[in-house]
mmCIF file of C-alpha atoms and ligand atoms in Angstrom:
data_model
loop_
_atom_site.group_PDB
_atom_site.id
_atom_site.type_symbol
_atom_site.label_atom_id
_atom_site.label_comp_id
_atom_site.label_asym_id
_atom_site.label_seq_id
_atom_site.Cartn_x
_atom_site.Cartn_y
_atom_site.Cartn_z
ATOM 1 C CA MET A 1 -10.142 -21.596 -4.852
ATOM 2 C CA ASN A 2 -7.069 -23.393 -3.533
ATOM 3 C CA LEU A 3 -5.022 -21.378 -1.060
ATOM 4 C CA GLU A 4 -1.642 -22.711 -0.376
ATOM 5 C CA ASN A 5 0.818 -22.214 2.787
ATOM 6 C CA VAL A 6 4.227 -21.291 1.879
ATOM 7 C CA VAL A 7 7.435 -20.622 3.300
ATOM 8 C CA CYS A 8 9.474 -17.404 3.864
ATOM 9 C CA GLY A 9 10.403 -16.453 0.136
ATOM 10 C CA VAL A 10 13.592 -15.187 1.608
ATOM 11 C CA CYS A 11 15.168 -17.530 3.712
ATOM 12 C CA SER A 12 12.766 -20.639 3.697
ATOM 13 C CA GLY A 13 11.881 -20.442 7.139
ATOM 14 C CA GLY A 14 8.251 -21.665 8.150
ATOM 15 C CA LYS A 15 7.975 -19.656 11.547
ATOM 16 C CA TYR A 16 5.975 -16.337 11.359
ATOM 17 C CA GLU A 17 3.674 -13.947 12.984
ATOM 18 C CA THR A 18 0.754 -12.382 11.458
ATOM 19 C CA VAL A 19 0.779 -8.488 10.864
ATOM 20 C CA TYR A 20 -2.073 -7.554 9.022
ATOM 21 C CA GLU A 21 -5.329 -9.328 8.493
ATOM 22 C CA SER A 22 -8.029 -8.308 5.984
ATOM 23 C CA ALA A 23 -10.886 -10.207 3.795
ATOM 24 C CA PRO A 24 -9.144 -11.900 1.499
ATOM 25 C CA GLY A 25 -10.217 -10.492 -2.234
ATOM 26 C CA TRP A 26 -8.730 -12.798 -4.571
ATOM 27 C CA LEU A 27 -11.710 -14.074 -6.564
ATOM 28 C CA ASP A 28 -12.464 -10.668 -8.243
ATOM 29 C CA ALA A 29 -8.476 -9.520 -7.931
ATOM 30 C CA ASP A 30 -7.596 -6.812 -10.253
ATOM 31 C CA PHE A 31 -4.009 -8.114 -11.447
ATOM 32 C CA THR A 32 -3.326 -4.678 -13.504
ATOM 33 C CA PRO A 33 -0.384 -2.351 -12.343
ATOM 34 C CA SER A 34 -2.886 0.853 -12.029
ATOM 35 C CA THR A 35 -5.591 -1.013 -10.100
ATOM 36 C CA ASP A 36 -6.895 1.148 -7.405
ATOM 37 C CA ARG A 37 -8.438 -1.348 -5.295
ATOM 38 C CA TYR A 38 -6.305 -1.749 -2.101
ATOM 39 C CA GLY A 39 -7.039 -3.721 0.649
ATOM 40 C CA GLN A 40 -8.662 -7.367 0.818
ATOM 41 C CA PHE A 41 -5.253 -8.662 0.770
ATOM 42 C CA GLY A 42 -5.650 -11.833 3.064
ATOM 43 C CA SER A 43 -2.826 -12.494 5.581
ATOM 44 C CA VAL A 44 0.334 -10.767 5.685
ATOM 45 C CA VAL A 45 2.970 -12.199 7.996
ATOM 46 C CA ARG A 46 6.580 -11.638 9.168
ATOM 47 C CA CYS A 47 9.158 -14.252 9.076
ATOM 48 C CA ARG A 48 10.578 -15.059 12.520
ATOM 49 C CA GLY A 49 13.861 -15.867 10.793
ATOM 50 C CA CYS A 50 14.868 -12.770 8.910
ATOM 51 C CA GLY A 51 11.906 -10.188 9.014
ATOM 52 C CA HIS A 52 10.481 -10.870 5.527
ATOM 53 C CA TYR A 53 7.085 -10.230 5.108
ATOM 54 C CA TYR A 54 4.701 -12.211 2.636
ATOM 55 C CA THR A 55 1.255 -13.321 2.003
ATOM 56 C CA ASN A 56 0.479 -16.266 3.981
ATOM 57 C CA PRO A 57 -1.630 -18.440 2.906
ATOM 58 C CA ARG A 58 -1.847 -17.431 -0.768
ATOM 59 C CA PRO A 59 -3.757 -18.508 -3.908
ATOM 60 C CA ALA A 60 -2.340 -21.121 -5.733
ATOM 61 C CA ALA A 61 0.174 -20.947 -8.765
ATOM 62 C CA GLU A 62 -2.344 -21.671 -11.700
ATOM 63 C CA PHE A 63 -4.944 -18.651 -10.471
ATOM 64 C CA LEU A 64 -2.036 -16.172 -9.964
ATOM 65 C CA ASN A 65 -0.382 -16.825 -13.488
ATOM 66 C CA SER A 66 -3.642 -16.711 -15.201
ATOM 67 C CA GLY A 67 -4.779 -13.650 -13.268
ATOM 68 C CA TYR A 68 -1.459 -11.995 -14.905
ATOM 69 C CA GLN A 69 -1.622 -13.796 -18.289
ATOM 70 C CA SER A 70 -5.367 -12.400 -18.875
ATOM 71 C CA ALA A 71 -5.193 -9.016 -17.684
ATOM 72 C CA ARG A 72 -5.684 -5.855 -19.251
ATOM 73 C CA ASP A 73 -4.861 -2.097 -18.372
ATOM 74 C CA ASP A 74 -5.980 0.975 -20.881
ATOM 75 C CA ALA A 75 -5.542 3.500 -17.337
ATOM 76 C CA TYR A 76 -1.608 2.165 -17.633
ATOM 77 C CA ILE A 77 -1.266 3.532 -21.353
ATOM 78 C CA ALA A 78 -3.434 6.528 -20.707
ATOM 79 C CA GLU A 79 -0.419 7.214 -18.288
ATOM 80 C CA SER A 80 2.034 6.609 -21.064
ATOM 81 C CA GLU A 81 3.757 10.488 -21.092
ATOM 82 C CA SER A 82 4.197 10.147 -17.261
ATOM 83 C CA ARG A 83 5.382 6.549 -17.224
ATOM 84 C CA SER A 84 7.903 7.274 -20.005
ATOM 85 C CA ILE A 85 9.701 10.091 -17.664
ATOM 86 C CA ASN A 86 9.506 7.539 -14.782
ATOM 87 C CA ALA A 87 11.392 5.419 -17.051
ATOM 88 C CA TYR A 88 13.976 7.735 -18.164
ATOM 89 C CA MET A 89 14.382 8.521 -14.276
ATOM 90 C CA SER A 90 15.068 4.770 -13.809
ATOM 91 C CA LEU A 91 17.568 4.639 -16.727
ATOM 92 C CA SER A 92 19.481 7.679 -15.311
ATOM 93 C CA ALA A 93 19.973 5.830 -12.370
ATOM 94 C CA ILE A 94 21.403 2.836 -14.073
ATOM 95 C CA ARG A 95 23.915 4.771 -16.100
ATOM 96 C CA ARG A 96 25.274 5.914 -12.990
ATOM 97 C CA PHE A 97 26.293 2.307 -12.011
ATOM 98 C CA ALA A 98 26.226 0.399 -15.509
ATOM 99 C CA PRO A 99 28.397 0.523 -18.569
ATOM 100 C CA PRO A 100 27.095 3.120 -21.370
ATOM 101 C CA SER A 101 26.423 -0.017 -23.720
ATOM 102 C CA GLY A 102 25.467 -3.552 -23.820
ATOM 103 C CA ARG A 103 22.895 -5.816 -23.187
ATOM 104 C CA LEU A 104 19.792 -4.989 -20.906
ATOM 105 C CA LEU A 105 16.998 -7.179 -20.004
ATOM 106 C CA GLU A 106 13.623 -6.211 -18.123
ATOM 107 C CA ALA A 107 11.834 -8.993 -16.554
ATOM 108 C CA GLY A 108 8.018 -7.984 -16.039
ATOM 109 C CA CYS A 109 8.280 -5.508 -18.836
ATOM 110 C CA PHE A 110 4.563 -4.779 -19.099
ATOM 111 C CA ALA A 111 3.713 -2.377 -22.127
ATOM 112 C CA GLY A 112 7.367 -1.494 -22.587
ATOM 113 C CA PHE A 113 7.646 1.992 -21.648
ATOM 114 C CA PHE A 114 11.211 1.458 -19.815
ATOM 115 C CA LEU A 115 12.507 -0.589 -22.405
ATOM 116 C CA ASN A 116 11.819 1.999 -24.906
ATOM 117 C CA ALA A 117 13.288 4.412 -23.033
ATOM 118 C CA ALA A 118 16.421 2.147 -22.195
ATOM 119 C CA ARG A 119 16.901 1.569 -26.170
ATOM 120 C CA THR A 120 18.293 4.740 -26.640
ATOM 121 C CA GLN A 121 21.619 3.397 -24.398
ATOM 122 C CA TYR A 122 21.384 -0.225 -24.793
ATOM 123 C CA GLU A 123 20.513 -3.546 -26.606
ATOM 124 C CA VAL A 124 17.006 -4.437 -25.060
ATOM 125 C CA GLU A 125 14.983 -7.766 -24.343
ATOM 126 C CA GLY A 126 11.632 -8.116 -22.309
ATOM 127 C CA LEU A 127 9.995 -10.864 -20.561
ATOM 128 C CA GLU A 128 5.931 -10.533 -20.165
ATOM 129 C CA LEU A 129 3.523 -12.837 -18.968
ATOM 130 C CA CYS A 130 0.288 -10.312 -19.484
ATOM 131 C CA SER A 131 -0.429 -11.106 -23.720
ATOM 132 C CA TRP A 132 -2.059 -7.840 -23.754
ATOM 133 C CA ALA A 133 0.786 -6.034 -22.675
ATOM 134 C CA ALA A 134 3.388 -7.636 -24.370
ATOM 135 C CA ASP A 135 1.378 -7.577 -27.562
ATOM 136 C CA PHE A 136 1.210 -3.660 -26.995
ATOM 137 C CA ALA A 137 5.233 -3.600 -26.585
ATOM 138 C CA GLU A 138 5.324 -5.534 -29.741
ATOM 139 C CA LYS A 139 3.168 -3.849 -32.096
ATOM 140 C CA ASN A 140 3.336 -0.156 -30.828
ATOM 141 C CA LEU A 141 6.497 -0.058 -29.750
ATOM 142 C CA ARG A 142 8.310 -2.582 -31.704
ATOM 143 C CA LEU A 143 10.165 -4.135 -28.739
ATOM 144 C CA PRO A 144 11.559 -7.775 -28.838
ATOM 145 C CA VAL A 145 9.312 -9.336 -25.941
ATOM 146 C CA ARG A 146 8.942 -13.017 -24.693
ATOM 147 C CA ARG A 147 5.897 -14.225 -22.871
ATOM 148 C CA ALA A 148 7.921 -15.815 -20.024
ATOM 149 C CA SER A 149 8.890 -15.446 -16.584
ATOM 150 C CA MET A 150 12.470 -14.835 -15.407
ATOM 151 C CA GLU A 151 12.566 -18.273 -13.867
ATOM 152 C CA SER A 152 11.112 -19.840 -16.826
ATOM 153 C CA ALA A 153 12.751 -18.006 -19.747
ATOM 154 C CA GLY A 154 15.806 -20.484 -19.877
ATOM 155 C CA LEU A 155 18.162 -17.245 -20.300
ATOM 156 C CA GLU A 156 21.739 -17.842 -21.534
ATOM 157 C CA ALA A 157 24.112 -17.557 -18.836
ATOM 158 C CA GLY A 158 26.117 -14.360 -18.470
ATOM 159 C CA ARG A 159 24.682 -12.668 -21.438
ATOM 160 C CA TYR A 160 23.349 -9.187 -19.976
ATOM 161 C CA ASP A 161 24.946 -6.122 -18.614
ATOM 162 C CA VAL A 162 21.840 -5.033 -16.865
ATOM 163 C CA ILE A 163 18.639 -6.726 -15.867
ATOM 164 C CA ALA A 164 15.613 -4.611 -14.677
ATOM 165 C CA MET A 165 12.691 -5.510 -12.398
ATOM 166 C CA ILE A 166 10.493 -2.591 -11.768
ATOM 167 C CA ASP A 167 7.609 -3.331 -9.546
ATOM 168 C CA VAL A 168 7.630 -6.875 -10.296
ATOM 169 C CA LEU A 169 9.471 -8.911 -7.103
ATOM 170 C CA GLU A 170 6.659 -8.397 -4.947
ATOM 171 C CA HIS A 171 4.381 -10.194 -7.466
ATOM 172 C CA LEU A 172 6.490 -13.261 -7.763
ATOM 173 C CA GLN A 173 6.071 -16.614 -6.358
ATOM 174 C CA ASN A 174 9.442 -17.489 -5.905
ATOM 175 C CA PRO A 175 11.584 -14.170 -5.760
ATOM 176 C CA ALA A 176 14.662 -16.116 -4.303
ATOM 177 C CA ALA A 177 14.655 -18.071 -7.706
ATOM 178 C CA ALA A 178 13.939 -14.868 -9.839
ATOM 179 C CA ILE A 179 17.289 -13.520 -8.284
ATOM 180 C CA ALA A 180 19.304 -16.458 -8.587
ATOM 181 C CA GLU A 181 18.186 -16.341 -12.257
ATOM 182 C CA CYS A 182 19.511 -12.866 -12.429
ATOM 183 C CA SER A 183 22.713 -13.690 -11.197
ATOM 184 C CA ARG A 184 23.180 -16.494 -13.800
ATOM 185 C CA ALA A 185 22.234 -14.203 -16.505
ATOM 186 C CA LEU A 186 24.186 -11.409 -15.573
ATOM 187 C CA LYS A 187 28.009 -10.909 -16.730
ATOM 188 C CA PRO A 188 30.204 -10.468 -13.748
ATOM 189 C CA GLY A 189 30.297 -6.837 -12.580
ATOM 190 C CA GLY A 190 26.713 -6.819 -14.340
ATOM 191 C CA ILE A 191 24.210 -4.633 -12.743
ATOM 192 C CA LEU A 192 20.752 -5.487 -10.807
ATOM 193 C CA TYR A 193 18.168 -2.457 -11.115
ATOM 194 C CA LEU A 194 15.078 -3.402 -8.996
ATOM 195 C CA VAL A 195 12.045 -1.065 -7.586
ATOM 196 C CA THR A 196 9.621 -2.756 -4.988
ATOM 197 C CA PRO A 197 7.533 -1.406 -2.248
ATOM 198 C CA ASP A 198 9.033 -0.816 1.325
ATOM 199 C CA ILE A 199 6.727 -2.278 3.652
ATOM 200 C CA LYS A 200 8.890 -0.238 6.426
ATOM 201 C CA GLY A 201 8.747 2.979 4.285
ATOM 202 C CA PHE A 202 7.308 6.227 6.231
ATOM 203 C CA SER A 203 3.542 5.905 4.319
ATOM 204 C CA ALA A 204 3.785 2.364 4.692
ATOM 205 C CA ARG A 205 4.025 2.746 8.881
ATOM 206 C CA LEU A 206 1.685 5.646 8.631
ATOM 207 C CA LEU A 207 -1.424 3.865 7.157
ATOM 208 C CA GLY A 208 -0.632 0.684 8.419
ATOM 209 C CA LYS A 209 -3.256 -1.946 7.290
ATOM 210 C CA TYR A 210 -4.830 0.819 4.879
ATOM 211 C CA TRP A 211 -1.453 1.092 3.100
ATOM 212 C CA TRP A 212 -2.058 1.027 -0.729
ATOM 213 C CA GLY A 213 0.865 -1.294 -1.165
ATOM 214 C CA LEU A 214 -1.341 -4.112 0.385
ATOM 215 C CA ARG A 215 -3.197 -5.893 -2.168
ATOM 216 C CA PRO A 216 -4.330 -8.911 -3.474
ATOM 217 C CA SER A 217 -1.493 -9.108 -6.278
ATOM 218 C CA HIS A 218 1.169 -8.477 -3.954
ATOM 219 C CA ILE A 219 2.360 -11.839 -2.256
ATOM 220 C CA HIS A 220 5.975 -10.411 -0.947
ATOM 221 C CA TYR A 221 6.557 -7.073 0.991
ATOM 222 C CA PHE A 222 10.310 -6.151 1.123
ATOM 223 C CA HIS A 223 12.054 -3.499 3.122
ATOM 224 C CA ARG A 224 15.851 -2.809 2.880
ATOM 225 C CA ALA A 225 17.108 -5.540 5.278
ATOM 226 C CA SER A 226 15.051 -8.148 3.766
ATOM 227 C CA LEU A 227 16.114 -7.161 0.180
ATOM 228 C CA SER A 228 19.713 -7.017 0.761
ATOM 229 C CA ARG A 229 19.765 -9.983 2.657
ATOM 230 C CA LEU A 230 18.028 -11.757 -0.537
ATOM 231 C CA LEU A 231 20.724 -10.201 -2.772
ATOM 232 C CA ALA A 232 23.791 -10.775 -0.663
ATOM 233 C CA ALA A 233 22.503 -14.789 -0.769
ATOM 234 C CA HIS A 234 22.768 -14.575 -4.407
ATOM 235 C CA GLY A 235 26.128 -12.757 -4.974
ATOM 236 C CA PHE A 236 25.166 -9.189 -5.382
ATOM 237 C CA GLU A 237 26.443 -6.295 -3.479
ATOM 238 C CA VAL A 238 24.229 -3.505 -2.971
ATOM 239 C CA ARG A 239 25.285 -0.357 -4.507
ATOM 240 C CA LEU A 240 22.167 2.157 -4.026
ATOM 241 C CA ALA A 241 19.284 1.895 -1.755
ATOM 242 C CA LYS A 242 16.644 4.892 -1.707
ATOM 243 C CA SER A 243 13.269 6.024 -1.773
ATOM 244 C CA PHE A 244 11.697 5.958 -5.236
ATOM 245 C CA GLY A 245 9.173 9.011 -6.181
ATOM 246 C CA LYS A 246 7.248 9.072 -9.491
ATOM 247 C CA ILE A 247 5.640 11.459 -11.641
ATOM 248 C CA PHE A 248 1.927 11.027 -12.681
ATOM 249 C CA THR A 249 -0.721 13.467 -13.722
ATOM 250 C CA CYS A 250 -2.730 15.017 -10.762
ATOM 251 C CA GLY A 251 -5.624 13.326 -12.177
ATOM 252 C CA TYR A 252 -4.050 9.930 -11.856
ATOM 253 C CA TRP A 253 -2.717 10.862 -8.519
ATOM 254 C CA LEU A 254 -6.218 11.545 -7.315
ATOM 255 C CA SER A 255 -7.502 8.661 -8.741
ATOM 256 C CA ARG A 256 -5.111 6.623 -6.479
ATOM 257 C CA ILE A 257 -7.296 7.816 -3.340
ATOM 258 C CA LYS A 258 -10.484 6.986 -4.898
ATOM 259 C CA ASN A 259 -11.267 4.297 -2.228
ATOM 260 C CA TYR A 260 -9.766 6.509 0.420
ATOM 261 C CA PRO A 261 -12.000 8.624 3.339
ATOM 262 C CA PRO A 262 -14.419 11.011 0.751
ATOM 263 C CA LEU A 263 -13.265 13.905 2.971
ATOM 264 C CA ILE A 264 -9.493 13.302 1.973
ATOM 265 C CA HIS A 265 -10.561 12.416 -1.697
ATOM 266 C CA ARG A 266 -12.946 15.696 -2.266
ATOM 267 C CA ALA A 267 -10.758 18.239 -0.700
ATOM 268 C CA ALA A 268 -7.737 16.856 -3.124
ATOM 269 C CA GLU A 269 -10.496 16.796 -6.208
ATOM 270 C CA LYS A 270 -11.587 20.533 -5.388
ATOM 271 C CA PHE A 271 -8.212 21.829 -5.230
ATOM 272 C CA ILE A 272 -7.164 20.051 -8.616
ATOM 273 C CA ASP A 273 -10.271 21.340 -10.069
ATOM 274 C CA ALA A 274 -9.850 24.956 -8.733
ATOM 275 C CA ALA A 275 -6.387 24.879 -10.056
ATOM 276 C CA GLY A 276 -6.990 23.727 -13.504
ATOM 277 C CA ILE A 277 -4.094 21.100 -12.994
ATOM 278 C CA HIS A 278 -5.691 17.573 -14.004
ATOM 279 C CA ASN A 279 -3.374 17.063 -16.606
ATOM 280 C CA LYS A 280 -0.283 18.526 -14.998
ATOM 281 C CA PHE A 281 2.760 16.266 -14.171
ATOM 282 C CA LEU A 282 3.489 16.070 -10.154
ATOM 283 C CA TYR A 283 6.457 14.149 -8.557
ATOM 284 C CA ILE A 284 5.494 12.910 -5.425
ATOM 285 C CA ASP A 285 7.946 10.662 -3.294
ATOM 286 C CA THR A 286 5.501 8.734 -1.187
ATOM 287 C CA ARG A 287 8.576 7.384 0.638
ATOM 288 C CA ASP A 288 7.047 3.617 0.673
ATOM 289 C CA SER A 289 9.147 2.778 -2.576
ATOM 290 C CA LEU A 290 12.492 1.259 -2.765
ATOM 291 C CA GLU A 291 15.186 1.612 -5.490
ATOM 292 C CA VAL A 292 17.992 -0.805 -5.576
ATOM 293 C CA ILE A 293 21.076 -0.811 -7.856
ATOM 294 C CA ALA A 294 23.016 -3.676 -6.910
ATOM 295 C CA VAL A 295 26.085 -5.406 -8.706
ATOM 296 C CA LYS A 296 26.809 -9.062 -9.462
ATOM 297 C CA ARG A 297 30.402 -9.692 -7.655
ATOM 298 C CA ASN A 298 33.090 -11.376 -10.035
HETATM 299 ZN ZN1 ZN B 301 12.585 -15.342 6.321
#
């Protein structure tokens, strides 16, 4: 496989120090959102210029693109109810800052659960590289989805009132280009909604190189300061930046820690089985995901 050295995705600086290192696991990497395979992320470095964290070196663009295009994730669909609740929580946060109607775009909409919630308020459009997920959104949820990335979509300038990228930025080869494109495609005063792992969040600091956020498909690791810097550079003003919790069934939460020490996993499994709550919803804020709302300056 071809690996390439890259510069910082926020400030384009080339000086860095290595923070975490693990065996690279890209050849059999799992590019699905609900992967439970953490670790094997290669080298994560910190930019000496701006403090942003990113994977360096990383696989070439063709390898990453084909990984996303050919992904399939049945476990994602199996959690459709909890993912829909998470979508409504995001929509409710957006509604506090955005106009009550208008055009909304989601880049990286995957199976379409957020767009399905958002269309109760907005005229929605989606972009998605994964064919399987885009097919699901079109056929099962009747959503308009184009097979394109934010950077390649050729969007009309000033078209949207809201753009959302939920758990997407950390996967992009050029997050700065995507944010620049968001700025171009939004109306002045338009709202950008982002959710991305926070490498300086509590759980990330606690778990260090064992943090579940470190995985082969993540090639950028933001924190409040690096994300704010990127947004400011493209004409955005941050209005909200907070920790983002999620709802899943207890069984799904349990599957997230399958590869952690057996003692922890077994204890949690015993408790969930004894309580009979495998299918019950549970909200947890693991304090390592960042929810950001930014407005495009006029
Ligand atoms: Zn930098």
